[in-house]
PDB file of C-alpha atoms and ligand atoms in Angstrom:
ATOM      1  CA  MET A   1      -7.474   4.685  38.516  1.00 51.00           C
ATOM      2  CA  ALA A   2      -7.545   5.137  34.746  1.00 59.00           C
ATOM      3  CA  ASN A   3      -9.680   2.891  32.568  1.00 70.00           C
ATOM      4  CA  PRO A   4      -6.967   0.932  30.751  1.00 67.00           C
ATOM      5  CA  THR A   5      -7.396   1.190  27.013  1.00 91.00           C
ATOM      6  CA  ILE A   6      -5.512   0.322  23.874  1.00 95.00           C
ATOM      7  CA  ILE A   7      -6.166   1.161  20.263  1.00 96.00           C
ATOM      8  CA  VAL A   8      -4.150  -0.387  17.448  1.00 97.00           C
ATOM      9  CA  HIS A   9      -4.185   0.213  13.729  1.00 96.00           C
ATOM     10  CA  GLY A  10      -2.957  -1.920  10.888  1.00 95.00           C
ATOM     11  CA  GLY A  11      -2.470   0.943   8.491  1.00 92.00           C
ATOM     12  CA  ALA A  12      -4.285   3.377   6.277  1.00 88.00           C
ATOM     13  CA  GLY A  13      -4.288   3.046   2.529  1.00 76.00           C
ATOM     14  CA  ASN A  14      -6.175   0.959   0.081  1.00 81.00           C
ATOM     15  CA  TRP A  15      -7.089  -2.410   1.627  1.00 85.00           C
ATOM     16  CA  PRO A  16      -8.297  -4.859  -1.067  1.00 86.00           C
ATOM     17  CA  LYS A  17     -11.595  -6.458  -0.128  1.00 89.00           C
ATOM     18  CA  ASN A  18     -10.164  -9.975   0.088  1.00 90.00           C
ATOM     19  CA  LYS A  19      -7.744  -8.790   2.824  1.00 90.00           C
ATOM     20  CA  HIS A  20     -10.326  -7.069   5.081  1.00 92.00           C
ATOM     21  CA  ALA A  21     -11.177 -10.075   7.272  1.00 94.00           C
ATOM     22  CA  ILE A  22      -7.573 -11.118   7.796  1.00 95.00           C
ATOM     23  CA  GLY A  23      -6.501  -7.514   8.554  1.00 95.00           C
ATOM     24  CA  LEU A  24      -9.295  -7.141  11.106  1.00 96.00           C
ATOM     25  CA  ALA A  25      -8.427 -10.471  12.741  1.00 97.00           C
ATOM     26  CA  GLY A  26      -4.827  -9.253  12.994  1.00 97.00           C
ATOM     27  CA  VAL A  27      -5.637  -5.935  14.707  1.00 97.00           C
ATOM     28  CA  ARG A  28      -8.075  -7.666  17.075  1.00 97.00           C
ATOM     29  CA  LYS A  29      -5.396 -10.135  18.100  1.00 97.00           C
ATOM     30  CA  ALA A  30      -2.865  -7.332  18.606  1.00 97.00           C
ATOM     31  CA  ALA A  31      -5.260  -5.209  20.692  1.00 97.00           C
ATOM     32  CA  THR A  32      -6.105  -8.238  22.822  1.00 96.00           C
ATOM     33  CA  ARG A  33      -2.409  -9.015  23.363  1.00 96.00           C
ATOM     34  CA  GLY A  34      -1.650  -5.428  24.455  1.00 96.00           C
ATOM     35  CA  PHE A  35      -4.722  -5.310  26.686  1.00 93.00           C
ATOM     36  CA  GLN A  36      -3.758  -8.563  28.430  1.00 93.00           C
ATOM     37  CA  ILE A  37      -0.347  -7.131  29.300  1.00 93.00           C
ATOM     38  CA  ARG A  38      -1.952  -4.104  30.898  1.00 85.00           C
ATOM     39  CA  GLN A  39      -4.610  -6.114  32.704  1.00 86.00           C
ATOM     40  CA  GLN A  40      -1.744  -8.019  34.269  1.00 89.00           C
ATOM     41  CA  GLY A  41      -0.365  -4.699  35.541  1.00 90.00           C
ATOM     42  CA  GLY A  42       2.130  -4.189  32.704  1.00 94.00           C
ATOM     43  CA  SER A  43       3.035  -0.648  31.675  1.00 96.00           C
ATOM     44  CA  ALA A  44       1.639   1.188  28.665  1.00 97.00           C
ATOM     45  CA  ILE A  45       5.093   0.849  27.057  1.00 98.00           C
ATOM     46  CA  GLN A  46       5.067  -2.933  27.509  1.00 98.00           C
ATOM     47  CA  ALA A  47       1.527  -3.056  26.129  1.00 97.00           C
ATOM     48  CA  VAL A  48       2.240  -1.086  22.952  1.00 98.00           C
ATOM     49  CA  GLU A  49       5.439  -3.061  22.326  1.00 98.00           C
ATOM     50  CA  ALA A  50       3.555  -6.369  22.664  1.00 98.00           C
ATOM     51  CA  ALA A  51       0.731  -5.202  20.397  1.00 98.00           C
ATOM     52  CA  VAL A  52       3.140  -4.014  17.715  1.00 98.00           C
ATOM     53  CA  ILE A  53       5.218  -7.242  17.898  1.00 98.00           C
ATOM     54  CA  GLU A  54       2.026  -9.172  17.242  1.00 98.00           C
ATOM     55  CA  MET A  55       1.509  -7.154  14.037  1.00 98.00           C
ATOM     56  CA  GLU A  56       5.192  -7.223  13.006  1.00 98.00           C
ATOM     57  CA  ASP A  57       5.017 -11.033  13.113  1.00 98.00           C
ATOM     58  CA  ASN A  58       1.858 -11.071  10.970  1.00 97.00           C
ATOM     59  CA  PRO A  59       2.753 -10.762   7.259  1.00 95.00           C
ATOM     60  CA  ILE A  60      -0.596  -9.179   6.370  1.00 94.00           C
ATOM     61  CA  PHE A  61       0.757  -5.887   7.778  1.00 95.00           C
ATOM     62  CA  ASN A  62       3.473  -3.724   6.284  1.00 94.00           C
ATOM     63  CA  ALA A  63       5.799  -3.993   9.282  1.00 96.00           C
ATOM     64  CA  GLY A  64       8.449  -6.483  10.432  1.00 96.00           C
ATOM     65  CA  LYS A  65       7.869  -9.714   8.513  1.00 94.00           C
ATOM     66  CA  GLY A  66       5.393  -8.149   6.029  1.00 93.00           C
ATOM     67  CA  SER A  67       7.520  -5.083   5.230  1.00 95.00           C
ATOM     68  CA  THR A  68       7.084  -3.668   1.774  1.00 93.00           C
ATOM     69  CA  LEU A  69      10.194  -3.319  -0.420  1.00 94.00           C
ATOM     70  CA  ASN A  70      12.036  -0.222  -1.576  1.00 94.00           C
ATOM     71  CA  LEU A  71      12.791   0.617  -5.187  1.00 91.00           C
ATOM     72  CA  ALA A  72      15.852  -1.640  -5.156  1.00 93.00           C
ATOM     73  CA  GLY A  73      13.807  -4.557  -3.840  1.00 94.00           C
ATOM     74  CA  ASN A  74      15.097  -4.510  -0.245  1.00 95.00           C
ATOM     75  CA  VAL A  75      13.486  -4.103   3.172  1.00 97.00           C
ATOM     76  CA  GLU A  76      14.320  -0.924   5.072  1.00 97.00           C
ATOM     77  CA  ALA A  77      12.036  -0.964   8.104  1.00 98.00           C
ATOM     78  CA  ASP A  78      11.413   1.881  10.566  1.00 98.00           C
ATOM     79  CA  ALA A  79       9.820   1.907  14.049  1.00 98.00           C
ATOM     80  CA  GLY A  80       9.311   4.253  16.977  1.00 98.00           C
ATOM     81  CA  ILE A  81       8.176   4.205  20.599  1.00 98.00           C
ATOM     82  CA  MET A  82       7.423   6.937  23.133  1.00 98.00           C
ATOM     83  CA  ASP A  83       6.697   7.002  26.863  1.00 98.00           C
ATOM     84  CA  GLY A  84       4.176   9.680  27.868  1.00 98.00           C
ATOM     85  CA  LYS A  85       5.307   9.681  31.491  1.00 98.00           C
ATOM     86  CA  THR A  86       8.992  10.482  30.931  1.00 98.00           C
ATOM     87  CA  LEU A  87       8.746  11.915  27.393  1.00 98.00           C
ATOM     88  CA  GLY A  88      11.520   9.455  26.576  1.00 98.00           C
ATOM     89  CA  GLY A  89      11.302   7.932  23.136  1.00 98.00           C
ATOM     90  CA  ALA A  90      13.306   6.710  20.187  1.00 98.00           C
ATOM     91  CA  GLY A  91      13.072   5.656  16.595  1.00 98.00           C
ATOM     92  CA  VAL A  92      15.058   3.202  14.510  1.00 98.00           C
ATOM     93  CA  ALA A  93      15.315   3.271  10.749  1.00 98.00           C
ATOM     94  CA  LEU A  94      16.630   1.465   7.671  1.00 98.00           C
ATOM     95  CA  LEU A  95      16.593  -1.982   9.279  1.00 98.00           C
ATOM     96  CA  HIS A  96      17.153  -5.003   7.057  1.00 97.00           C
ATOM     97  CA  HIS A  97      16.851  -7.979   9.340  1.00 97.00           C
ATOM     98  CA  MET A  98      15.609  -7.148  12.843  1.00 98.00           C
ATOM     99  CA  LYS A  99      12.663  -9.481  13.416  1.00 98.00           C
ATOM    100  CA  ASN A 100      10.949  -6.920  15.658  1.00 98.00           C
ATOM    101  CA  PRO A 101      12.019  -3.347  14.894  1.00 98.00           C
ATOM    102  CA  ILE A 102       9.814  -2.059  17.750  1.00 98.00           C
ATOM    103  CA  SER A 103      11.920  -3.905  20.348  1.00 98.00           C
ATOM    104  CA  LEU A 104      15.034  -2.278  18.937  1.00 98.00           C
ATOM    105  CA  ALA A 105      13.364   1.157  19.220  1.00 98.00           C
ATOM    106  CA  LYS A 106      12.597   0.386  22.879  1.00 98.00           C
ATOM    107  CA  LEU A 107      16.214  -0.673  23.410  1.00 98.00           C
ATOM    108  CA  VAL A 108      17.505   2.580  21.902  1.00 98.00           C
ATOM    109  CA  MET A 109      15.108   4.525  24.141  1.00 98.00           C
ATOM    110  CA  GLU A 110      16.206   2.656  27.267  1.00 98.00           C
ATOM    111  CA  LYS A 111      19.922   2.089  26.678  1.00 97.00           C
ATOM    112  CA  THR A 112      21.257   4.993  24.614  1.00 98.00           C
ATOM    113  CA  ASP A 113      21.333   8.786  24.739  1.00 98.00           C
ATOM    114  CA  HIS A 114      19.786   9.044  21.275  1.00 98.00           C
ATOM    115  CA  ALA A 115      16.315   9.505  19.861  1.00 98.00           C
ATOM    116  CA  LEU A 116      16.984   8.166  16.345  1.00 98.00           C
ATOM    117  CA  LEU A 117      19.391   5.465  15.218  1.00 98.00           C
ATOM    118  CA  ALA A 118      19.569   4.082  11.699  1.00 98.00           C
ATOM    119  CA  GLY A 119      21.129   1.291   9.695  1.00 97.00           C
ATOM    120  CA  LYS A 120      23.875  -1.143  10.561  1.00 96.00           C
ATOM    121  CA  THR A 121      24.832   0.393  13.922  1.00 95.00           C
ATOM    122  CA  ALA A 122      21.279   0.137  15.111  1.00 97.00           C
ATOM    123  CA  GLU A 123      21.063  -3.501  14.038  1.00 98.00           C
ATOM    124  CA  ARG A 124      24.416  -4.312  15.664  1.00 98.00           C
ATOM    125  CA  LEU A 125      23.129  -2.861  18.941  1.00 98.00           C
ATOM    126  CA  GLY A 126      20.072  -5.092  18.715  1.00 98.00           C
ATOM    127  CA  GLU A 127      22.196  -8.144  18.000  1.00 98.00           C
ATOM    128  CA  ALA A 128      24.487  -7.301  20.943  1.00 98.00           C
ATOM    129  CA  TYR A 129      21.415  -7.399  23.183  1.00 98.00           C
ATOM    130  CA  GLY A 130      20.259 -10.690  21.681  1.00 98.00           C
ATOM    131  CA  LEU A 131      17.256  -9.378  19.733  1.00 98.00           C
ATOM    132  CA  PRO A 132      16.206 -11.950  17.127  1.00 98.00           C
ATOM    133  CA  VAL A 133      17.045 -11.499  13.452  1.00 97.00           C
ATOM    134  CA  ALA A 134      14.963 -12.794  10.549  1.00 97.00           C
ATOM    135  CA  ASN A 135      14.647 -12.681   6.785  1.00 94.00           C
ATOM    136  CA  LEU A 136      12.025  -9.955   6.297  1.00 94.00           C
ATOM    137  CA  ARG A 137      11.997 -10.175   2.489  1.00 93.00           C
ATOM    138  CA  ILE A 138       9.071 -12.549   2.040  1.00 93.00           C
ATOM    139  CA  PRO A 139       8.027 -13.967  -1.382  1.00 94.00           C
ATOM    140  CA  GLU A 140       4.626 -12.221  -1.426  1.00 92.00           C
ATOM    141  CA  ARG A 141       6.245  -8.798  -1.020  1.00 93.00           C
ATOM    142  CA  VAL A 142       8.798  -9.637  -3.741  1.00 94.00           C
ATOM    143  CA  ARG A 143       5.925 -10.497  -6.095  1.00 94.00           C
ATOM    144  CA  GLN A 144       4.122  -7.240  -5.219  1.00 91.00           C
ATOM    145  CA  TRP A 145       7.364  -5.292  -5.679  1.00 90.00           C
ATOM    146  CA  LYS A 146       7.959  -6.712  -9.178  1.00 91.00           C
ATOM    147  CA  LYS A 147       4.414  -5.821 -10.184  1.00 89.00           C
ATOM    148  CA  ALA A 148       4.603  -2.306  -8.697  1.00 85.00           C
ATOM    149  CA  LYS A 149       7.988  -1.650 -10.318  1.00 85.00           C
ATOM    150  CA  HIS A 150       6.583  -2.696 -13.683  1.00 86.00           C
ATOM    151  CA  GLU A 151       3.625  -0.331 -13.178  1.00 83.00           C
ATOM    152  CA  LEU A 152       6.028   2.460 -12.244  1.00 80.00           C
ATOM    153  CA  GLU A 153       8.108   1.872 -15.353  1.00 77.00           C
ATOM    154  CA  LYS A 154       4.936   2.004 -17.425  1.00 78.00           C
ATOM    155  CA  ARG A 155       4.111   5.222 -15.546  1.00 73.00           C
ATOM    156  CA  ARG A 156       0.862   3.799 -14.263  1.00 73.00           C
ATOM    157  CA  ILE A 157       1.798   4.800 -10.702  1.00 69.00           C
ATOM    158  CA  SER A 158       1.687   8.476  -9.845  1.00 70.00           C
ATOM    159  CA  ASP A 159       2.678   8.236  -6.153  1.00 73.00           C
ATOM    160  CA  PHE A 160       6.147   9.728  -6.577  1.00 77.00           C
ATOM    161  CA  PRO A 161       6.090  12.034  -9.625  1.00 80.00           C
ATOM    162  CA  ARG A 162       9.325  13.824  -8.727  1.00 82.00           C
ATOM    163  CA  ASN A 163      11.135  10.561  -7.982  1.00 79.00           C
ATOM    164  CA  LEU A 164      10.030   9.232 -11.346  1.00 75.00           C
ATOM    165  CA  LYS A 165      11.341  12.311 -13.114  1.00 75.00           C
ATOM    166  CA  LEU A 166      14.642  12.047 -11.257  1.00 69.00           C
ATOM    167  CA  LEU A 167      14.975   8.414 -12.249  1.00 68.00           C
ATOM    168  CA  GLN A 168      14.326   9.259 -15.890  1.00 68.00           C
ATOM    169  CA  ASP A 169      16.810  12.165 -15.887  1.00 68.00           C
ATOM    170  CA  LYS A 170      19.581  10.484 -13.887  1.00 55.00           C
ATOM    171  CA  ARG A 171      19.389   6.854 -14.819  1.00 49.00           C
ATOM    172  CA  GLY A 172      22.722   6.012 -13.239  1.00 45.00           C
ATOM    173  CA  PHE A 173      21.669   7.268  -9.812  1.00 43.00           C
ATOM    174  CA  PHE A 174      20.646   3.784  -8.647  1.00 41.00           C
ATOM    175  CA  LEU A 175      19.484   1.408 -10.586  1.00 37.00           C
ATOM    176  CA  ARG A 176       2.382   0.900   2.118  1.00 57.00           C
ATOM    177  CA  ASP A 177       0.605  -0.016   5.740  1.00 73.00           C
ATOM    178  CA  THR A 178       2.261   0.862   8.956  1.00 88.00           C
ATOM    179  CA  VAL A 179       1.070  -0.512  12.282  1.00 96.00           C
ATOM    180  CA  GLY A 180       0.697   1.534  15.445  1.00 97.00           C
ATOM    181  CA  ALA A 181      -0.658   1.480  18.967  1.00 96.00           C
ATOM    182  CA  PRO A 182      -1.328   4.111  21.607  1.00 96.00           C
ATOM    183  CA  ALA A 183      -2.158   2.751  25.105  1.00 96.00           C
ATOM    184  CA  LEU A 184      -3.112   3.944  28.579  1.00 95.00           C
ATOM    185  CA  ASP A 185      -2.158   1.814  31.592  1.00 93.00           C
ATOM    186  CA  GLN A 186      -3.706   1.367  35.025  1.00 89.00           C
ATOM    187  CA  LYS A 187      -1.504   4.096  36.491  1.00 93.00           C
ATOM    188  CA  GLY A 188      -2.679   6.626  33.907  1.00 94.00           C
ATOM    189  CA  ASN A 189       0.519   6.507  31.835  1.00 97.00           C
ATOM    190  CA  LEU A 190       0.267   6.856  28.080  1.00 98.00           C
ATOM    191  CA  ALA A 191       2.562   5.385  25.428  1.00 98.00           C
ATOM    192  CA  ALA A 192       2.659   5.135  21.645  1.00 98.00           C
ATOM    193  CA  ALA A 193       4.468   2.814  19.245  1.00 98.00           C
ATOM    194  CA  ASP A 194       4.553   2.213  15.510  1.00 98.00           C
ATOM    195  CA  SER A 195       6.410   0.106  12.964  1.00 98.00           C
ATOM    196  CA  THR A 196       6.548   0.031   9.174  1.00 97.00           C
ATOM    197  CA  GLY A 197       8.255  -1.182   6.049  1.00 96.00           C
ATOM    198  CA  GLY A 198       7.621   2.333   4.713  1.00 94.00           C
ATOM    199  CA  VAL A 199       6.003   3.271   1.454  1.00 90.00           C
ATOM    200  CA  SER A 200       6.397   0.841  -1.421  1.00 85.00           C
ATOM    201  CA  LEU A 201       9.014   1.815  -4.067  1.00 87.00           C
ATOM    202  CA  LYS A 202      10.609   4.452  -1.817  1.00 91.00           C
ATOM    203  CA  PHE A 203      14.175   5.445  -2.625  1.00 93.00           C
ATOM    204  CA  PRO A 204      16.728   3.354  -0.735  1.00 95.00           C
ATOM    205  CA  GLY A 205      17.742   5.424   2.281  1.00 97.00           C
ATOM    206  CA  ARG A 206      14.372   7.134   2.583  1.00 97.00           C
ATOM    207  CA  ILE A 207      13.215   7.370   6.199  1.00 98.00           C
ATOM    208  CA  GLY A 208       9.518   7.972   6.866  1.00 97.00           C
ATOM    209  CA  ASP A 209       7.591   9.455   9.768  1.00 98.00           C
ATOM    210  CA  SER A 210       7.296   6.293  11.839  1.00 98.00           C
ATOM    211  CA  PRO A 211      10.606   6.634  13.731  1.00 98.00           C
ATOM    212  CA  ILE A 212      10.248  10.415  14.100  1.00 98.00           C
ATOM    213  CA  LEU A 213       8.807  11.565  17.436  1.00 98.00           C
ATOM    214  CA  GLY A 214       6.091  14.140  16.837  1.00 98.00           C
ATOM    215  CA  ALA A 215       5.454  13.003  13.255  1.00 98.00           C
ATOM    216  CA  GLY A 216       4.676   9.270  13.285  1.00 98.00           C
ATOM    217  CA  LEU A 217       3.943   9.048  16.996  1.00 98.00           C
ATOM    218  CA  TYR A 218       3.757  11.070  20.188  1.00 98.00           C
ATOM    219  CA  ALA A 219       2.780  10.482  23.813  1.00 98.00           C
ATOM    220  CA  ASP A 220       2.556  12.917  26.716  1.00 98.00           C
ATOM    221  CA  ASN A 221       0.626  12.079  29.892  1.00 98.00           C
ATOM    222  CA  ARG A 222      -0.516  15.703  30.078  1.00 98.00           C
ATOM    223  CA  LEU A 223      -2.070  15.595  26.590  1.00 98.00           C
ATOM    224  CA  GLY A 224      -2.678  12.178  25.020  1.00 98.00           C
ATOM    225  CA  ALA A 225      -1.051   9.742  22.631  1.00 98.00           C
ATOM    226  CA  ALA A 226      -1.294   9.387  18.866  1.00 98.00           C
ATOM    227  CA  THR A 227       0.176   7.490  15.924  1.00 98.00           C
ATOM    228  CA  ALA A 228      -0.037   8.321  12.250  1.00 97.00           C
ATOM    229  CA  THR A 229      -0.211   6.189   9.137  1.00 95.00           C
ATOM    230  CA  GLY A 230      -0.124   7.020   5.458  1.00 93.00           C
ATOM    231  CA  VAL A 231       2.263   9.224   3.509  1.00 93.00           C
ATOM    232  CA  GLY A 232       5.141   9.825   5.916  1.00 95.00           C
ATOM    233  CA  GLU A 233       6.289  12.969   4.145  1.00 95.00           C
ATOM    234  CA  ILE A 234       2.956  14.629   5.023  1.00 95.00           C
ATOM    235  CA  ALA A 235       3.134  13.420   8.622  1.00 97.00           C
ATOM    236  CA  MET A 236       6.637  14.869   8.994  1.00 98.00           C
ATOM    237  CA  ARG A 237       5.926  18.209   7.347  1.00 98.00           C
ATOM    238  CA  LEU A 238       2.828  18.806   9.450  1.00 98.00           C
ATOM    239  CA  VAL A 239       4.136  17.053  12.627  1.00 98.00           C
ATOM    240  CA  VAL A 240       0.755  15.404  12.841  1.00 98.00           C
ATOM    241  CA  SER A 241       1.058  13.212  15.935  1.00 98.00           C
ATOM    242  CA  LYS A 242       2.230  16.095  18.115  1.00 98.00           C
ATOM    243  CA  SER A 243      -0.510  18.285  16.616  1.00 98.00           C
ATOM    244  CA  ALA A 244      -3.136  15.661  17.502  1.00 98.00           C
ATOM    245  CA  CYS A 245      -1.747  15.457  21.060  1.00 98.00           C
ATOM    246  CA  ASP A 246      -1.725  19.248  21.451  1.00 98.00           C
ATOM    247  CA  ALA A 247      -5.351  19.330  20.317  1.00 98.00           C
ATOM    248  CA  MET A 248      -6.230  16.858  23.098  1.00 98.00           C
ATOM    249  CA  LEU A 249      -5.437  19.528  25.681  1.00 97.00           C
ATOM    250  CA  SER A 250      -8.958  20.800  25.058  1.00 97.00           C
ATOM    251  CA  LEU A 251     -10.598  18.241  22.731  1.00 98.00           C
ATOM    252  CA  THR A 252     -11.523  14.566  23.038  1.00 97.00           C
ATOM    253  CA  ALA A 253      -9.394  12.007  21.208  1.00 97.00           C
ATOM    254  CA  GLN A 254     -11.966  11.738  18.394  1.00 97.00           C
ATOM    255  CA  SER A 255     -12.308  15.503  17.892  1.00 98.00           C
ATOM    256  CA  ALA A 256      -8.520  15.922  17.978  1.00 98.00           C
ATOM    257  CA  ALA A 257      -7.946  13.178  15.378  1.00 98.00           C
ATOM    258  CA  ALA A 258     -10.694  14.578  13.142  1.00 98.00           C
ATOM    259  CA  LYS A 259      -9.338  18.127  13.419  1.00 98.00           C
ATOM    260  CA  THR A 260      -5.798  16.980  12.587  1.00 98.00           C
ATOM    261  CA  VAL A 261      -6.940  15.082   9.504  1.00 98.00           C
ATOM    262  CA  ARG A 262      -9.105  18.020   8.372  1.00 98.00           C
ATOM    263  CA  ASP A 263      -6.032  20.264   8.628  1.00 98.00           C
ATOM    264  CA  VAL A 264      -3.989  17.729   6.653  1.00 97.00           C
ATOM    265  CA  THR A 265      -6.593  17.587   3.878  1.00 96.00           C
ATOM    266  CA  ARG A 266      -6.624  21.371   3.670  1.00 97.00           C
ATOM    267  CA  LEU A 267      -2.849  21.892   3.818  1.00 97.00           C
ATOM    268  CA  ALA A 268      -1.398  18.831   2.120  1.00 94.00           C
ATOM    269  CA  GLY A 269      -4.159  16.759   0.544  1.00 91.00           C
ATOM    270  CA  ARG A 270      -5.116  13.123   1.029  1.00 89.00           C
ATOM    271  CA  GLY A 271      -3.027  10.240   2.289  1.00 90.00           C
ATOM    272  CA  LEU A 272      -3.111  10.207   6.082  1.00 94.00           C
ATOM    273  CA  GLY A 273      -4.719   8.476   9.047  1.00 95.00           C
ATOM    274  CA  ILE A 274      -4.456   9.129  12.796  1.00 97.00           C
ATOM    275  CA  VAL A 275      -5.437   7.071  15.821  1.00 97.00           C
ATOM    276  CA  SER A 276      -5.410   8.818  19.184  1.00 97.00           C
ATOM    277  CA  LEU A 277      -6.046   8.187  22.852  1.00 97.00           C
ATOM    278  CA  ASP A 278      -6.769  10.858  25.439  1.00 96.00           C
ATOM    279  CA  ARG A 279      -5.979  10.951  29.159  1.00 95.00           C
ATOM    280  CA  LYS A 280      -9.400   9.515  29.995  1.00 94.00           C
ATOM    281  CA  GLY A 281      -8.835   6.493  27.764  1.00 92.00           C
ATOM    282  CA  ARG A 282     -11.213   7.644  25.017  1.00 94.00           C
ATOM    283  CA  TYR A 283      -9.963   6.821  21.546  1.00 95.00           C
ATOM    284  CA  GLY A 284     -10.256   8.572  18.184  1.00 96.00           C
ATOM    285  CA  ILE A 285      -9.863   7.515  14.554  1.00 96.00           C
ATOM    286  CA  ALA A 286      -9.741   9.748  11.489  1.00 96.00           C
ATOM    287  CA  HIS A 287      -8.353   9.320   7.985  1.00 95.00           C
ATOM    288  CA  ASN A 288      -8.598  10.720   4.482  1.00 93.00           C
ATOM    289  CA  THR A 289      -7.287   7.538   2.833  1.00 90.00           C
ATOM    290  CA  PRO A 290      -9.567   4.912   1.243  1.00 89.00           C
ATOM    291  CA  HIS A 291      -9.391   2.709   4.392  1.00 91.00           C
ATOM    292  CA  LEU A 292      -8.075   2.480   7.934  1.00 94.00           C
ATOM    293  CA  CYS A 293      -7.968  -0.859   9.738  1.00 95.00           C
ATOM    294  CA  TRP A 294      -8.163  -0.609  13.548  1.00 96.00           C
ATOM    295  CA  ALA A 295      -9.224  -2.299  16.781  1.00 96.00           C
ATOM    296  CA  ALA A 296      -9.690  -0.931  20.298  1.00 96.00           C
ATOM    297  CA  LEU A 297     -10.188  -2.615  23.637  1.00 93.00           C
ATOM    298  CA  THR A 298     -11.507  -1.014  26.802  1.00 85.00           C
ATOM    299  CA  LYS A 299     -12.536  -2.495  30.119  1.00 74.00           C
ATOM    300  CA  ASP A 300     -16.106  -1.242  29.674  1.00 78.00           C
ATOM    301  CA  GLY A 301     -16.574  -1.325  25.913  1.00 71.00           C
ATOM    302  CA  GLY A 302     -14.968  -4.660  25.072  1.00 90.00           C
ATOM    303  CA  LEU A 303     -13.279  -5.259  21.742  1.00 92.00           C
ATOM    304  CA  VAL A 304     -14.307  -3.089  18.793  1.00 91.00           C
ATOM    305  CA  SER A 305     -12.737  -3.279  15.346  1.00 92.00           C
ATOM    306  CA  GLN A 306     -13.449  -1.832  11.957  1.00 89.00           C
ATOM    307  CA  MET A 307     -12.089  -1.479   8.450  1.00 90.00           C
ATOM    308  CA  VAL A 308     -13.411   2.015   7.877  1.00 81.00           C
ATOM    309  CA  GLY A 309     -13.905   3.326   4.397  1.00 79.00           C
ATOM    310  CA  ARG A 310     -13.337   6.979   3.541  1.00 67.00           C
ATOM    311  CA  ARG A 311     -15.670   9.297   5.445  1.00 54.00           C
TER     312      ARG A 311
HETATM  313  N1  LIG B 401       3.807   6.249   7.282  1.00 83.64           N
HETATM  314  C1  LIG B 401       4.593   5.203   6.673  1.00 83.64           C
HETATM  315  C2  LIG B 401       5.771   5.807   5.959  1.00 83.64           C
HETATM  316  O1  LIG B 401       5.603   6.805   5.281  1.00 83.64           O
HETATM  317  C3  LIG B 401       3.845   4.340   5.718  1.00 83.64           C
HETATM  318  C4  LIG B 401       2.470   3.877   6.136  1.00 83.64           C
HETATM  319  O2  LIG B 401       1.887   4.328   7.101  1.00 83.64           O
HETATM  320  O3  LIG B 401       1.925   2.988   5.454  1.00 83.64           O
HETATM  321  O4  LIG B 401       6.838   5.255   6.024  1.00 83.64           O
END
């Protein structure tokens, strides 16, 4: 029997000091929720969904209720889930009002023939199955958006230099922290899930790595499971979650995560974090962002959590 384990992260990026304790409390609660499900015999898929719901409902995280806003000031949330036993998986994108995007991703995986569904159709499917809707545009994120937009206009933000140039040249065109969880259940099945509001001030219509299998998340019982956080464009271009899983064929979860992030730094620069879980239930954490907030729970090791600074 496998040693059931779950690791969750509340996102890479720059966590202000006054948010560290509340972020850590949030990932600890989510890991505990996922672990309980699996202790009760629930599947890895049920565990990662439950852990991610916990974080989507917690506005400290950039997912579900705490989703960051796009350049036009709206929520466009993405989420993904993958089952390492069947290699089934799906992502959902550009959601405005699904309370729990991760549950919609699970629905798409279980009820449709597709691996990625975006926008209104996706939300209508969720509503048809009775998934709850909610207003995800919370006042704190609106305040942050106004401030960030002002900084962008003053060119004090250099995150999207080409977007900025495009906006200056074509004025009429239109006017960050993901959560994730890989888990291993009592039967030895792996799963991964993630959910995000995306990067702050993204173009409307931009879809990140989180709903893309292989980029934002991957799970394969023969390899391991991984989720990524940080700049989605890097995660997609380097297919980082699948790369981390492939590395677990011969490396431990920690070595695989570290190798993947080293490769990212070399090939694409900074801006990414990975959490991974191997077939033996060992977990790994690596990032080249200022922080990564995570918690893990194992039968033997108990609950561990950390807001790691850049290594
Ligand atoms: N990876 C997410 C995205 O690019 C953002 C994040 O992890 O904070 O949409």
